[in-house]
Amino acid sequence: MEKLARKQVQQLTPYLSARRIGGSGDVWLNANESPFANEYKTDFARLNRYSECQPKALIEAYAAYAGVLPEQTLTSRGADEGIELLIRAFCEPGQDAILYCPPTYGMYAISAETIGVERKTIPLTADWQLDLASIEANLDNVKLVFVCSPNNPTGNLVKREDIVSLLEMTKDRAIVVMDEAYIDFCPEASTVDLLAQYPNLAVLRTLSKAFALAGLRCGFTLANQQLINVLLKVIAPYPVPIPVAEIAIQALSEAGLARTKFQVLDLNANRAYLQVGLMMIPGLQVFEGWGNYLLVKFPDGDALFKAAWERGIILRNSPIEDCVRISVGSRDECEKTLGFIRNYYS
């Protein structure tokens, strides 16, 4: 079977999601999930019928929440499917390329590699911002430029003026894809308002993080109508199951949004608690984070990661040397994690 697979697939290293890596413990802070397990109702009696491709009530609810028009909104199986749809719709295999700026989310590269699309990388600067001059020098054949803000795993925001500069330099050349998976923790930093000025902008969103619905797999792409219409040509016929749409609509209701706002405030407070506590431990470098996670540099990141794993505290190793990403969980989870790290270095 391996020999029958496409050459790109044979050579592909799969993305190691938190669940693929595994682990066993009672503190799970490795996947940037929410610790809140909210309850919703769904009508399973309707499952003999196919779902709508783009459920009208869901599209209208998320468009209202995001401050865009329904025709500027597409829903998919998580933001990950949005990444794949954009590459499939706009990149010719063996001809076009995507560009992204590591360290950042790994699925941009894997989605492109799976399809046979070239991957260009321009590393972030020392302060994890866009290297605009190098990006501009490498835009030949590039159709999509992926930018994550807040960036995963670093946690920082990309400067708005740099995003505008990037949109200007890519006009009529490439689409800038802003991955805003964590924007609900800092909504003032969103770039959605730039859609009115830049037709080459697409924004990825998800209900997995702030809305505490990682297991639902419901995401959105926000863009101008012409771009959305292109994506509708390549999306699966029934991408959003009926229970997913029903639960997502409840989460986007007035009561659901109020609950999410309260939980975001709680998680932001826990992030501040964790950040201050870690900063008081000598030898650690705690980077400022704007999502529901923090990146921390340890004297020996691998050793700390393994020691926590053995104690049932499941964190996330980072591609950045000696850095570990810690998701913000409940206050109890943050206290256990902080206590373990303090004892480890005492």
mmCIF file of C-alpha atoms in Angstrom:
data_model
loop_
_atom_site.group_PDB
_atom_site.id
_atom_site.type_symbol
_atom_site.label_atom_id
_atom_site.label_comp_id
_atom_site.label_asym_id
_atom_site.label_seq_id
_atom_site.Cartn_x
_atom_site.Cartn_y
_atom_site.Cartn_z
ATOM 1 C CA MET A 1 0.000 0.000 0.000
ATOM 2 C CA GLU A 2 2.869 2.364 0.757
ATOM 3 C CA LYS A 3 4.253 1.886 -2.768
ATOM 4 C CA LEU A 4 0.839 2.614 -4.315
ATOM 5 C CA ALA A 5 0.580 5.966 -2.546
ATOM 6 C CA ARG A 6 1.521 9.184 -4.325
ATOM 7 C CA LYS A 7 5.202 10.069 -3.981
ATOM 8 C CA GLN A 8 4.377 13.209 -1.996
ATOM 9 C CA VAL A 9 2.369 11.116 0.457
ATOM 10 C CA GLN A 10 5.105 8.500 0.778
ATOM 11 C CA GLN A 11 7.544 11.221 1.814
ATOM 12 C CA LEU A 12 5.089 13.098 4.016
ATOM 13 C CA THR A 13 5.598 13.355 7.769
ATOM 14 C CA PRO A 14 2.119 13.660 9.295
ATOM 15 C CA TYR A 15 1.236 16.492 11.630
ATOM 16 C CA LEU A 16 1.592 15.237 15.185
ATOM 17 C CA SER A 17 -1.546 16.534 16.827
ATOM 18 C CA ALA A 18 -1.859 16.415 20.590
ATOM 19 C CA ARG A 19 -4.062 13.324 20.385
ATOM 20 C CA ARG A 20 -1.655 11.491 18.071
ATOM 21 C CA ILE A 21 1.173 12.094 20.524
ATOM 22 C CA GLY A 22 -0.962 10.624 23.290
ATOM 23 C CA GLY A 23 -0.116 10.654 26.976
ATOM 24 C CA SER A 24 -1.994 9.872 30.144
ATOM 25 C CA GLY A 25 -2.635 12.204 33.025
ATOM 26 C CA ASP A 26 -5.127 14.437 34.762
ATOM 27 C CA VAL A 27 -3.757 17.783 33.553
ATOM 28 C CA TRP A 28 -4.070 18.241 29.787
ATOM 29 C CA LEU A 29 -2.447 21.494 28.699
ATOM 30 C CA ASN A 30 -1.055 20.480 25.316
ATOM 31 C CA ALA A 31 -3.755 21.229 22.729
ATOM 32 C CA ASN A 32 -4.938 24.789 23.501
ATOM 33 C CA GLU A 33 -8.373 23.416 24.320
ATOM 34 C CA SER A 34 -10.789 25.077 26.710
ATOM 35 C CA PRO A 35 -11.248 23.420 30.116
ATOM 36 C CA PHE A 36 -14.977 24.193 30.043
ATOM 37 C CA ALA A 37 -17.284 21.314 29.083
ATOM 38 C CA ASN A 38 -20.485 23.104 28.081
ATOM 39 C CA GLU A 39 -23.679 21.166 27.413
ATOM 40 C CA TYR A 40 -25.855 21.518 24.316
ATOM 41 C CA LYS A 41 -28.930 19.816 22.905
ATOM 42 C CA THR A 42 -29.332 18.407 19.404
ATOM 43 C CA ASP A 43 -32.143 16.726 17.470
ATOM 44 C CA PHE A 44 -30.897 13.307 16.396
ATOM 45 C CA ALA A 45 -34.273 12.527 14.771
ATOM 46 C CA ARG A 46 -33.191 14.508 11.694
ATOM 47 C CA LEU A 47 -30.077 12.472 10.949
ATOM 48 C CA ASN A 48 -31.746 10.510 8.129
ATOM 49 C CA ARG A 49 -31.413 13.667 6.000
ATOM 50 C CA TYR A 50 -28.285 15.295 4.621
ATOM 51 C CA SER A 51 -27.254 18.596 6.113
ATOM 52 C CA GLU A 52 -27.175 21.843 4.156
ATOM 53 C CA CYS A 53 -23.828 22.627 2.563
ATOM 54 C CA GLN A 54 -23.820 26.031 4.274
ATOM 55 C CA PRO A 55 -26.548 26.072 6.947
ATOM 56 C CA LYS A 56 -28.262 29.459 6.652
ATOM 57 C CA ALA A 57 -28.865 29.967 10.374
ATOM 58 C CA LEU A 58 -25.249 29.093 11.216
ATOM 59 C CA ILE A 59 -23.802 31.360 8.528
ATOM 60 C CA GLU A 60 -25.996 34.262 9.631
ATOM 61 C CA ALA A 61 -25.145 33.717 13.310
ATOM 62 C CA TYR A 62 -21.388 33.668 12.779
ATOM 63 C CA ALA A 63 -21.457 36.541 10.302
ATOM 64 C CA ALA A 64 -23.286 38.668 12.874
ATOM 65 C CA TYR A 65 -20.751 37.695 15.540
ATOM 66 C CA ALA A 66 -17.758 38.443 13.303
ATOM 67 C CA GLY A 67 -19.184 41.693 11.939
ATOM 68 C CA VAL A 68 -19.320 40.625 8.290
ATOM 69 C CA LEU A 69 -22.033 39.794 5.768
ATOM 70 C CA PRO A 70 -23.376 36.239 5.383
ATOM 71 C CA GLU A 71 -22.090 36.145 1.803
ATOM 72 C CA GLN A 72 -18.598 36.787 3.210
ATOM 73 C CA THR A 73 -18.803 33.698 5.417
ATOM 74 C CA LEU A 74 -18.102 30.026 4.749
ATOM 75 C CA THR A 75 -18.237 27.267 7.353
ATOM 76 C CA SER A 76 -16.121 24.116 7.252
ATOM 77 C CA ARG A 77 -14.806 21.216 9.325
ATOM 78 C CA GLY A 78 -12.617 23.357 11.524
ATOM 79 C CA ALA A 79 -10.247 26.045 10.275
ATOM 80 C CA ASP A 80 -7.990 23.191 9.103
ATOM 81 C CA GLU A 81 -10.386 22.451 6.253
ATOM 82 C CA GLY A 82 -10.352 26.153 5.412
ATOM 83 C CA ILE A 83 -6.568 25.944 4.952
ATOM 84 C CA GLU A 84 -6.922 22.969 2.628
ATOM 85 C CA LEU A 85 -9.768 24.541 0.637
ATOM 86 C CA LEU A 86 -7.737 27.681 -0.019
ATOM 87 C CA ILE A 87 -4.741 25.696 -1.253
ATOM 88 C CA ARG A 88 -6.860 23.406 -3.421
ATOM 89 C CA ALA A 89 -8.786 26.306 -4.906
ATOM 90 C CA PHE A 90 -5.928 28.678 -5.675
ATOM 91 C CA CYS A 91 -2.711 26.652 -6.109
ATOM 92 C CA GLU A 92 -1.768 24.553 -9.125
ATOM 93 C CA PRO A 93 0.238 21.503 -7.977
ATOM 94 C CA GLY A 94 3.780 21.563 -9.264
ATOM 95 C CA GLN A 95 3.437 25.185 -10.324
ATOM 96 C CA ASP A 96 2.295 27.480 -7.508
ATOM 97 C CA ALA A 97 3.538 27.936 -3.952
ATOM 98 C CA ILE A 98 2.390 28.990 -0.523
ATOM 99 C CA LEU A 99 4.516 31.094 1.805
ATOM 100 C CA TYR A 100 4.489 30.979 5.603
ATOM 101 C CA CYS A 101 6.703 32.221 8.409
ATOM 102 C CA PRO A 102 7.959 29.709 10.964
ATOM 103 C CA PRO A 103 7.808 29.095 13.809
ATOM 104 C CA THR A 104 4.070 28.826 13.199
ATOM 105 C CA TYR A 105 1.224 26.348 12.796
ATOM 106 C CA GLY A 106 2.346 23.184 11.014
ATOM 107 C CA MET A 107 -0.736 22.417 8.933
ATOM 108 C CA TYR A 108 -0.041 25.085 6.300
ATOM 109 C CA ALA A 109 2.995 23.110 5.175
ATOM 110 C CA ILE A 110 1.394 19.676 5.430
ATOM 111 C CA SER A 111 -1.751 20.674 3.512
ATOM 112 C CA ALA A 112 0.382 22.102 0.707
ATOM 113 C CA GLU A 113 2.760 19.140 0.640
ATOM 114 C CA THR A 114 -0.121 16.674 0.487
ATOM 115 C CA ILE A 115 -1.486 18.399 -2.607
ATOM 116 C CA GLY A 116 1.930 18.802 -4.226
ATOM 117 C CA VAL A 117 2.221 22.560 -3.828
ATOM 118 C CA GLU A 118 5.617 24.160 -3.199
ATOM 119 C CA ARG A 119 6.280 25.566 0.276
ATOM 120 C CA LYS A 120 8.329 28.721 0.760
ATOM 121 C CA THR A 121 9.405 29.686 4.273
ATOM 122 C CA ILE A 122 10.526 33.090 5.492
ATOM 123 C CA PRO A 123 11.351 32.793 9.210
ATOM 124 C CA LEU A 124 9.945 35.356 11.593
ATOM 125 C CA THR A 125 12.341 37.994 12.880
ATOM 126 C CA ALA A 126 14.050 37.740 16.277
ATOM 127 C CA ASP A 127 10.994 39.364 17.877
ATOM 128 C CA TRP A 128 8.667 37.062 15.900
ATOM 129 C CA GLN A 129 7.393 39.623 13.421
ATOM 130 C CA LEU A 130 7.147 39.467 9.622
ATOM 131 C CA ASP A 131 10.335 39.891 7.606
ATOM 132 C CA LEU A 132 8.577 41.981 4.960
ATOM 133 C CA ALA A 133 11.631 42.586 2.771
ATOM 134 C CA SER A 134 12.377 38.868 2.498
ATOM 135 C CA ILE A 135 8.724 38.042 1.858
ATOM 136 C CA GLU A 136 8.562 40.568 -0.972
ATOM 137 C CA ALA A 137 11.725 39.113 -2.519
ATOM 138 C CA ASN A 138 10.218 35.613 -2.541
ATOM 139 C CA LEU A 139 6.688 36.164 -3.894
ATOM 140 C CA ASP A 140 7.314 34.613 -7.328
ATOM 141 C CA ASN A 141 4.686 31.890 -7.940
ATOM 142 C CA VAL A 142 3.238 32.432 -4.456
ATOM 143 C CA LYS A 143 -0.570 32.351 -4.396
ATOM 144 C CA LEU A 144 -1.179 32.231 -0.623
ATOM 145 C CA VAL A 145 0.691 33.846 2.282
ATOM 146 C CA PHE A 146 -0.291 32.411 5.681
ATOM 147 C CA VAL A 147 0.047 34.602 8.778
ATOM 148 C CA CYS A 148 -1.055 33.450 12.231
ATOM 149 C CA SER A 149 -1.940 36.120 14.812
ATOM 150 C CA PRO A 150 -1.894 35.420 17.728
ATOM 151 C CA ASN A 151 0.817 33.135 16.411
ATOM 152 C CA ASN A 152 0.978 29.490 17.405
ATOM 153 C CA PRO A 153 3.220 28.548 19.237
ATOM 154 C CA THR A 154 4.828 31.903 20.097
ATOM 155 C CA GLY A 155 1.635 33.613 21.290
ATOM 156 C CA ASN A 156 2.500 37.079 20.000
ATOM 157 C CA LEU A 157 0.445 39.397 17.822
ATOM 158 C CA VAL A 158 1.727 40.362 14.380
ATOM 159 C CA LYS A 159 1.943 44.136 13.960
ATOM 160 C CA ARG A 160 -1.116 45.506 12.211
ATOM 161 C CA GLU A 161 0.931 47.931 10.118
ATOM 162 C CA ASP A 162 2.973 44.993 8.815
ATOM 163 C CA ILE A 163 -0.181 43.120 7.864
ATOM 164 C CA VAL A 164 -1.381 46.160 5.925
ATOM 165 C CA SER A 165 2.020 46.406 4.210
ATOM 166 C CA LEU A 166 1.793 42.728 3.294
ATOM 167 C CA LEU A 167 -1.691 43.195 1.846
ATOM 168 C CA GLU A 168 -0.439 46.126 -0.214
ATOM 169 C CA MET A 169 2.564 44.261 -1.625
ATOM 170 C CA THR A 170 0.472 41.213 -2.559
ATOM 171 C CA LYS A 171 -2.338 43.093 -4.338
ATOM 172 C CA ASP A 172 -3.244 41.305 -7.575
ATOM 173 C CA ARG A 173 -0.494 38.745 -6.810
ATOM 174 C CA ALA A 174 -1.464 36.610 -3.806
ATOM 175 C CA ILE A 175 -4.043 36.110 -1.069
ATOM 176 C CA VAL A 176 -3.039 36.893 2.508
ATOM 177 C CA VAL A 177 -4.612 34.332 4.848
ATOM 178 C CA MET A 178 -4.868 35.587 8.414
ATOM 179 C CA ASP A 179 -5.246 32.666 10.806
ATOM 180 C CA GLU A 180 -7.239 34.091 13.709
ATOM 181 C CA ALA A 181 -7.910 30.855 15.581
ATOM 182 C CA TYR A 182 -7.115 32.610 18.880
ATOM 183 C CA ILE A 183 -8.483 36.073 18.124
ATOM 184 C CA ASP A 184 -11.455 35.675 20.478
ATOM 185 C CA PHE A 185 -9.011 36.147 23.370
ATOM 186 C CA CYS A 186 -7.998 39.563 21.951
ATOM 187 C CA PRO A 187 -10.765 40.612 19.513
ATOM 188 C CA GLU A 188 -9.437 44.146 19.234
ATOM 189 C CA ALA A 189 -6.515 42.748 17.176
ATOM 190 C CA SER A 190 -8.696 41.229 14.432
ATOM 191 C CA THR A 191 -8.111 42.114 10.794
ATOM 192 C CA VAL A 192 -11.711 41.467 9.694
ATOM 193 C CA ASP A 193 -12.287 45.198 9.200
ATOM 194 C CA LEU A 194 -9.627 45.155 6.456
ATOM 195 C CA LEU A 195 -11.877 42.995 4.255
ATOM 196 C CA ALA A 196 -13.642 46.160 3.117
ATOM 197 C CA GLN A 197 -10.392 47.484 1.652
ATOM 198 C CA TYR A 198 -8.507 44.373 0.555
ATOM 199 C CA PRO A 199 -10.127 41.749 -1.714
ATOM 200 C CA ASN A 200 -6.946 39.641 -1.367
ATOM 201 C CA LEU A 201 -7.593 38.983 2.347
ATOM 202 C CA ALA A 202 -9.047 35.810 3.849
ATOM 203 C CA VAL A 203 -9.519 35.256 7.594
ATOM 204 C CA LEU A 204 -9.675 31.846 9.276
ATOM 205 C CA ARG A 205 -11.724 31.407 12.458
ATOM 206 C CA THR A 206 -12.757 28.490 14.670
ATOM 207 C CA LEU A 207 -15.088 27.545 17.518
ATOM 208 C CA SER A 208 -12.438 25.182 18.930
ATOM 209 C CA LYS A 209 -10.709 27.572 21.327
ATOM 210 C CA ALA A 210 -12.655 30.331 23.061
ATOM 211 C CA PHE A 211 -16.010 28.671 22.373
ATOM 212 C CA ALA A 212 -14.850 25.423 24.046
ATOM 213 C CA LEU A 213 -15.927 23.292 21.080
ATOM 214 C CA ALA A 214 -12.700 21.634 19.901
ATOM 215 C CA GLY A 215 -14.488 18.307 19.484
ATOM 216 C CA LEU A 216 -17.201 19.846 17.306
ATOM 217 C CA ARG A 217 -14.827 20.651 14.405
ATOM 218 C CA CYS A 218 -16.508 23.815 13.210
ATOM 219 C CA GLY A 219 -14.544 26.611 11.575
ATOM 220 C CA PHE A 220 -15.088 29.566 9.265
ATOM 221 C CA THR A 221 -13.412 31.404 6.423
ATOM 222 C CA LEU A 222 -14.247 35.092 6.146
ATOM 223 C CA ALA A 223 -13.521 36.837 2.849
ATOM 224 C CA ASN A 224 -15.120 38.886 0.117
ATOM 225 C CA GLN A 225 -17.931 37.210 -1.795
ATOM 226 C CA GLN A 226 -15.916 36.451 -4.932
ATOM 227 C CA LEU A 227 -13.334 34.513 -2.928
ATOM 228 C CA ILE A 228 -16.025 32.655 -0.973
ATOM 229 C CA ASN A 229 -17.693 31.644 -4.247
ATOM 230 C CA VAL A 230 -14.434 30.083 -5.430
ATOM 231 C CA LEU A 231 -14.167 28.033 -2.220
ATOM 232 C CA LEU A 232 -17.760 26.861 -2.644
ATOM 233 C CA LYS A 233 -16.676 25.186 -5.888
ATOM 234 C CA VAL A 234 -14.282 22.823 -4.101
ATOM 235 C CA ILE A 235 -15.853 22.235 -0.689
ATOM 236 C CA ALA A 236 -17.446 18.852 0.060
ATOM 237 C CA PRO A 237 -21.213 18.580 -0.582
ATOM 238 C CA TYR A 238 -22.178 18.232 3.101
ATOM 239 C CA PRO A 239 -19.282 19.580 5.175
ATOM 240 C CA VAL A 240 -21.204 20.440 8.352
ATOM 241 C CA PRO A 241 -23.172 17.638 10.073
ATOM 242 C CA ILE A 242 -26.599 18.547 11.409
ATOM 243 C CA PRO A 243 -25.639 18.181 15.119
ATOM 244 C CA VAL A 244 -22.562 20.367 14.526
ATOM 245 C CA ALA A 245 -24.663 23.152 13.009
ATOM 246 C CA GLU A 246 -27.272 22.941 15.767
ATOM 247 C CA ILE A 247 -24.703 23.112 18.581
ATOM 248 C CA ALA A 248 -22.740 25.883 16.880
ATOM 249 C CA ILE A 249 -25.918 27.966 16.504
ATOM 250 C CA GLN A 250 -26.595 27.555 20.234
ATOM 251 C CA ALA A 251 -23.028 28.634 21.024
ATOM 252 C CA LEU A 252 -23.544 31.747 18.885
ATOM 253 C CA SER A 253 -26.867 32.660 20.497
ATOM 254 C CA GLU A 254 -27.112 35.575 22.916
ATOM 255 C CA ALA A 255 -26.805 33.233 25.893
ATOM 256 C CA GLY A 256 -23.979 31.260 24.275
ATOM 257 C CA LEU A 257 -21.995 34.403 23.477
ATOM 258 C CA ALA A 258 -22.443 35.680 27.030
ATOM 259 C CA ARG A 259 -21.123 32.403 28.410
ATOM 260 C CA THR A 260 -18.152 32.454 26.031
ATOM 261 C CA LYS A 261 -17.321 36.031 27.015
ATOM 262 C CA PHE A 262 -17.332 35.077 30.696
ATOM 263 C CA GLN A 263 -15.153 32.020 30.062
ATOM 264 C CA VAL A 264 -12.678 34.043 27.982
ATOM 265 C CA LEU A 265 -12.317 36.514 30.851
ATOM 266 C CA ASP A 266 -11.696 33.576 33.193
ATOM 267 C CA LEU A 267 -9.053 32.057 30.911
ATOM 268 C CA ASN A 268 -7.322 35.395 30.368
ATOM 269 C CA ALA A 269 -7.133 35.784 34.156
ATOM 270 C CA ASN A 270 -5.676 32.267 34.456
ATOM 271 C CA ARG A 271 -3.135 33.100 31.755
ATOM 272 C CA ALA A 272 -2.039 36.159 33.734
ATOM 273 C CA TYR A 273 -1.808 34.058 36.909
ATOM 274 C CA LEU A 274 0.301 31.432 35.161
ATOM 275 C CA GLN A 275 2.489 34.033 33.472
ATOM 276 C CA VAL A 276 3.269 35.910 36.681
ATOM 277 C CA GLY A 277 3.941 32.698 38.592
ATOM 278 C CA LEU A 278 6.317 31.353 35.949
ATOM 279 C CA MET A 279 8.150 34.683 35.670
ATOM 280 C CA MET A 280 9.028 34.435 39.368
ATOM 281 C CA ILE A 281 10.973 31.198 38.798
ATOM 282 C CA PRO A 282 14.661 31.971 38.143
ATOM 283 C CA GLY A 283 16.058 30.821 34.805
ATOM 284 C CA LEU A 284 12.780 30.791 32.870
ATOM 285 C CA GLN A 285 11.834 33.097 30.017
ATOM 286 C CA VAL A 286 8.078 33.560 29.688
ATOM 287 C CA PHE A 287 6.948 35.113 26.427
ATOM 288 C CA GLU A 288 3.916 37.372 26.379
ATOM 289 C CA GLY A 289 0.909 35.517 25.025
ATOM 290 C CA TRP A 290 -2.386 36.718 23.603
ATOM 291 C CA GLY A 291 -4.095 33.348 23.080
ATOM 292 C CA ASN A 292 -5.029 30.639 25.564
ATOM 293 C CA TYR A 293 -1.433 29.423 25.930
ATOM 294 C CA LEU A 294 2.037 30.587 26.891
ATOM 295 C CA LEU A 295 5.418 29.753 25.404
ATOM 296 C CA VAL A 296 8.104 29.261 28.032
ATOM 297 C CA LYS A 297 11.840 28.764 27.578
ATOM 298 C CA PHE A 298 13.426 26.440 30.130
ATOM 299 C CA PRO A 299 17.093 25.643 30.821
ATOM 300 C CA ASP A 300 16.327 22.217 29.311
ATOM 301 C CA GLY A 301 12.911 22.152 27.701
ATOM 302 C CA ASP A 302 12.938 18.476 26.747
ATOM 303 C CA ALA A 303 13.796 17.410 30.291
ATOM 304 C CA LEU A 304 11.035 19.540 31.780
ATOM 305 C CA PHE A 305 8.527 18.276 29.219
ATOM 306 C CA LYS A 306 9.385 14.633 29.978
ATOM 307 C CA ALA A 307 9.318 15.130 33.750
ATOM 308 C CA ALA A 308 5.877 16.767 33.550
ATOM 309 C CA TRP A 309 4.643 13.978 31.230
ATOM 310 C CA GLU A 310 5.706 11.354 33.785
ATOM 311 C CA ARG A 311 3.746 13.197 36.460
ATOM 312 C CA GLY A 312 0.593 13.236 34.320
ATOM 313 C CA ILE A 313 0.916 16.888 33.319
ATOM 314 C CA ILE A 314 0.719 16.827 29.526
ATOM 315 C CA LEU A 315 2.314 19.881 27.913
ATOM 316 C CA ARG A 316 3.391 20.519 24.306
ATOM 317 C CA ASN A 317 6.953 20.388 23.028
ATOM 318 C CA SER A 318 7.880 23.247 20.711
ATOM 319 C CA PRO A 319 10.099 23.378 17.609
ATOM 320 C CA ILE A 320 11.867 26.315 19.299
ATOM 321 C CA GLU A 321 14.887 25.133 21.256
ATOM 322 C CA ASP A 322 14.174 24.513 24.964
ATOM 323 C CA CYS A 323 10.669 26.006 24.645
ATOM 324 C CA VAL A 324 7.477 24.334 25.850
ATOM 325 C CA ARG A 325 3.963 25.553 25.081
ATOM 326 C CA ILE A 326 1.569 25.454 28.031
ATOM 327 C CA SER A 327 -2.160 25.731 27.381
ATOM 328 C CA VAL A 328 -4.190 27.774 29.848
ATOM 329 C CA GLY A 329 -6.547 25.459 31.672
ATOM 330 C CA SER A 330 -8.700 25.774 34.760
ATOM 331 C CA ARG A 331 -7.258 27.520 37.816
ATOM 332 C CA ASP A 332 -6.716 24.115 39.429
ATOM 333 C CA GLU A 333 -4.782 22.860 36.385
ATOM 334 C CA CYS A 334 -2.684 26.037 36.304
ATOM 335 C CA GLU A 335 -1.925 25.733 40.020
ATOM 336 C CA LYS A 336 -0.853 22.091 39.662
ATOM 337 C CA THR A 337 1.357 22.895 36.694
ATOM 338 C CA LEU A 338 2.929 25.930 38.330
ATOM 339 C CA GLY A 339 3.515 23.970 41.543
ATOM 340 C CA PHE A 340 5.202 21.153 39.654
ATOM 341 C CA ILE A 341 7.528 23.525 37.788
ATOM 342 C CA ARG A 342 8.428 25.365 40.997
ATOM 343 C CA ASN A 343 9.311 22.106 42.723
ATOM 344 C CA TYR A 344 11.238 20.899 39.688
ATOM 345 C CA TYR A 345 13.568 23.902 39.881
ATOM 346 C CA SER A 346 13.744 24.174 43.661
#
